[in-house]
mmCIF file of C-alpha atoms in Angstrom:
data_model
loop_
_atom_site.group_PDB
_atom_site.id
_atom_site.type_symbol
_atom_site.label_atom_id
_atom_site.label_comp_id
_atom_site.label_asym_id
_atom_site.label_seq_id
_atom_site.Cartn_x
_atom_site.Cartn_y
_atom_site.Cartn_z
ATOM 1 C CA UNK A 1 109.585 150.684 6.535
ATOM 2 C CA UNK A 2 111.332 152.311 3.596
ATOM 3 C CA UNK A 3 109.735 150.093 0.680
ATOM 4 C CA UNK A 4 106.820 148.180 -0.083
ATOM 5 C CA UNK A 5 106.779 145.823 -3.308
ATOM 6 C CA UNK A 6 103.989 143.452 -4.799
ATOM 7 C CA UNK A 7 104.573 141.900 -0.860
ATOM 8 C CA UNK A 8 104.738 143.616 2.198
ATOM 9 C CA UNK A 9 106.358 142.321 5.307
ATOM 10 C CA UNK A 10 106.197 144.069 8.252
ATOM 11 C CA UNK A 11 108.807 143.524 11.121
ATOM 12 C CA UNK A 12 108.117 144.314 14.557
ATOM 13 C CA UNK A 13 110.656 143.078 17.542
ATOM 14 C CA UNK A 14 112.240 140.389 15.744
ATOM 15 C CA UNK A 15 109.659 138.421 13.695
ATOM 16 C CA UNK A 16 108.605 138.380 9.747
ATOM 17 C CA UNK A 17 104.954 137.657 8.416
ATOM 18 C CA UNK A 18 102.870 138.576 5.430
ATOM 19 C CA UNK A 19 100.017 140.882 6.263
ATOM 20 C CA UNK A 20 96.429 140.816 4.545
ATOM 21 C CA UNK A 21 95.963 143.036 2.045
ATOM 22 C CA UNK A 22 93.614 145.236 4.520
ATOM 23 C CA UNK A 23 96.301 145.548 6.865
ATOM 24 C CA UNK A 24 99.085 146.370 4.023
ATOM 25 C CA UNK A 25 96.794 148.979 2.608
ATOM 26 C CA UNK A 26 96.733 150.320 6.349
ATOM 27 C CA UNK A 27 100.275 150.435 6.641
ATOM 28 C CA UNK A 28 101.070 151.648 3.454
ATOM 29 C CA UNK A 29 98.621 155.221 4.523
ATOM 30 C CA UNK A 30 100.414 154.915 7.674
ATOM 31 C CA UNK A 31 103.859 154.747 6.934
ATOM 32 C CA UNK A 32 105.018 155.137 2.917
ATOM 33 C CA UNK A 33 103.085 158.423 2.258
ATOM 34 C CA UNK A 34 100.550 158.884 -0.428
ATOM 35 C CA UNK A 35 102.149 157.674 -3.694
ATOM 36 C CA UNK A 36 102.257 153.960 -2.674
ATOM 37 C CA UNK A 37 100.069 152.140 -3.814
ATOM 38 C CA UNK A 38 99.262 148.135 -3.442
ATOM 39 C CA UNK A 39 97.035 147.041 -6.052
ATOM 40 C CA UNK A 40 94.256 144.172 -5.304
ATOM 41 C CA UNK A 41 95.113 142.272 -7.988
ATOM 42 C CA UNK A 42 98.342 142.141 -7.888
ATOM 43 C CA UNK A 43 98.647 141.284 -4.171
ATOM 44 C CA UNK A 44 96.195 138.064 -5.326
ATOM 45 C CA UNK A 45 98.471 136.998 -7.682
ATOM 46 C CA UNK A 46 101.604 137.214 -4.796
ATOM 47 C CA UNK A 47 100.259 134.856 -2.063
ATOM 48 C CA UNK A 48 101.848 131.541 -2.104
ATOM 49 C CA UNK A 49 100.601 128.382 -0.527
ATOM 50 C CA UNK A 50 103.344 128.601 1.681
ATOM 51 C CA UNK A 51 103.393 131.713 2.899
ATOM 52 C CA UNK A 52 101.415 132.343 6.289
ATOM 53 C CA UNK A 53 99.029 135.422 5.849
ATOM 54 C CA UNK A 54 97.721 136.907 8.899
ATOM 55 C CA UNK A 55 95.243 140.223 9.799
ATOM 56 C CA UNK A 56 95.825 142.735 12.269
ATOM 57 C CA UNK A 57 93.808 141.152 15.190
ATOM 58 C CA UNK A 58 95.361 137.483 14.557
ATOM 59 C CA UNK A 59 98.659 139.326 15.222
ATOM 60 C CA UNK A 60 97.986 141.119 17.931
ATOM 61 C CA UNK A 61 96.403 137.795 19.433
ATOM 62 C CA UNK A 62 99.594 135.621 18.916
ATOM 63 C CA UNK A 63 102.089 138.717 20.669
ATOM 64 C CA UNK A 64 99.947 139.324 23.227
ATOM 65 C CA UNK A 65 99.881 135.442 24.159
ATOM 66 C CA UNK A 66 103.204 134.857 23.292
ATOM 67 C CA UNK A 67 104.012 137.771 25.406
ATOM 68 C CA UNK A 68 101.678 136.853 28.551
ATOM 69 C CA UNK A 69 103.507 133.429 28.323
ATOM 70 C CA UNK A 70 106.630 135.147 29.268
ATOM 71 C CA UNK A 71 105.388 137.406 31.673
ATOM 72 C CA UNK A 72 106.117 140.923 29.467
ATOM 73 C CA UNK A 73 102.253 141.367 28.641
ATOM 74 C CA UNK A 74 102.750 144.481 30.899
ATOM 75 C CA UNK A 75 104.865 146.202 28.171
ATOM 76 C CA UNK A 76 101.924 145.311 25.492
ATOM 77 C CA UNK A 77 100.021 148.550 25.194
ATOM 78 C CA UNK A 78 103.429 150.442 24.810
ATOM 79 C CA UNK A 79 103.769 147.908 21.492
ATOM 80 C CA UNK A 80 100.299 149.024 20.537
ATOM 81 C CA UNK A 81 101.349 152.945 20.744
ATOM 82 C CA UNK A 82 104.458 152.369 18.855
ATOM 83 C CA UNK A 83 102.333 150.678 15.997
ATOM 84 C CA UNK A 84 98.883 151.648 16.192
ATOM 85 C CA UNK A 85 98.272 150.343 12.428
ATOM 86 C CA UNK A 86 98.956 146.882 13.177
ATOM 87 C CA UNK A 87 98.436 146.278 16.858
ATOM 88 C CA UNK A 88 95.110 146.025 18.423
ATOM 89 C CA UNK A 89 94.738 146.758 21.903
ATOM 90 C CA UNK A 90 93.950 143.443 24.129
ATOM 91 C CA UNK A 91 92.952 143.341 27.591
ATOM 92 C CA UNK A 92 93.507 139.870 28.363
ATOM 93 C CA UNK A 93 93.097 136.182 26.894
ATOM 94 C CA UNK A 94 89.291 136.084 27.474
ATOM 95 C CA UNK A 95 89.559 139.264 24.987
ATOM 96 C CA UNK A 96 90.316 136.691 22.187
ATOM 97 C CA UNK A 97 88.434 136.674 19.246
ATOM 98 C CA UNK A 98 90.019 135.042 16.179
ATOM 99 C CA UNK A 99 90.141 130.762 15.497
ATOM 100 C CA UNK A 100 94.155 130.939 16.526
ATOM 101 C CA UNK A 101 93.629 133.533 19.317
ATOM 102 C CA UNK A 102 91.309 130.731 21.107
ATOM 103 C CA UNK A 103 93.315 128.131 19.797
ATOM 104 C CA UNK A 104 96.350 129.026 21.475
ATOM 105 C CA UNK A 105 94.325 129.813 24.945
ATOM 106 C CA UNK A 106 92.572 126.221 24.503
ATOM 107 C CA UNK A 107 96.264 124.832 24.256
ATOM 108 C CA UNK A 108 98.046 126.921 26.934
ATOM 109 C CA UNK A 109 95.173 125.320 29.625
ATOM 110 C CA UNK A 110 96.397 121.642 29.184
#
């Protein structure tokens, strides 16, 4: 990730989503250096109705369903290595924690 702006997107194997400003100020420490800075305020003012905002663990949640859907949930943890500051480590679907996490498993049984 070469720059971060009022937003921050983060792409990972093909898809684009707004991160919370927790995760962004994780990323940033992670990945920019130490003279990026994302100011509170400013993200606030950033966030559109539209736009789809989503924490680390929701994240993780919807790839590693997505993922176990199409049978590659084996390569998951190597995901989680390669980006430690975004991907949580999940050991299966019962490991679900977050309103969409349980969501999707709820929909996936009928």
């Amino acid at each position: 990730m070469s720059e971060f702006k009022a937003r921050v997107f983060k792409m990972c194997d093909g898809g684009g989503f707004i991160v919370d400003y927790a995760t962004a100020l994780s990323l940033v420490g992670e990945n920019v250096g130490t003279n990026a800075r994302i100011v509170k305020k400013k993200w606030d003012r950033q966030i559109y109705l539209s736009d789809v905002i989503l924490n680390a663990r929701e994240i993780s949640e919807i790839v590693y369903w997505l993922w176990h859907r199409d049978g590659k949930v084996s390569k998951y943890p190597e995901l989680c290595k390669r980006h430690p500051e975004l991907f949580e480590p999940i050991s299966g679907l019962d490991d679900f924690k977050t309103e969409i996490g349980r969501m999707l498993v709820e929909r996936s049984k009928q």
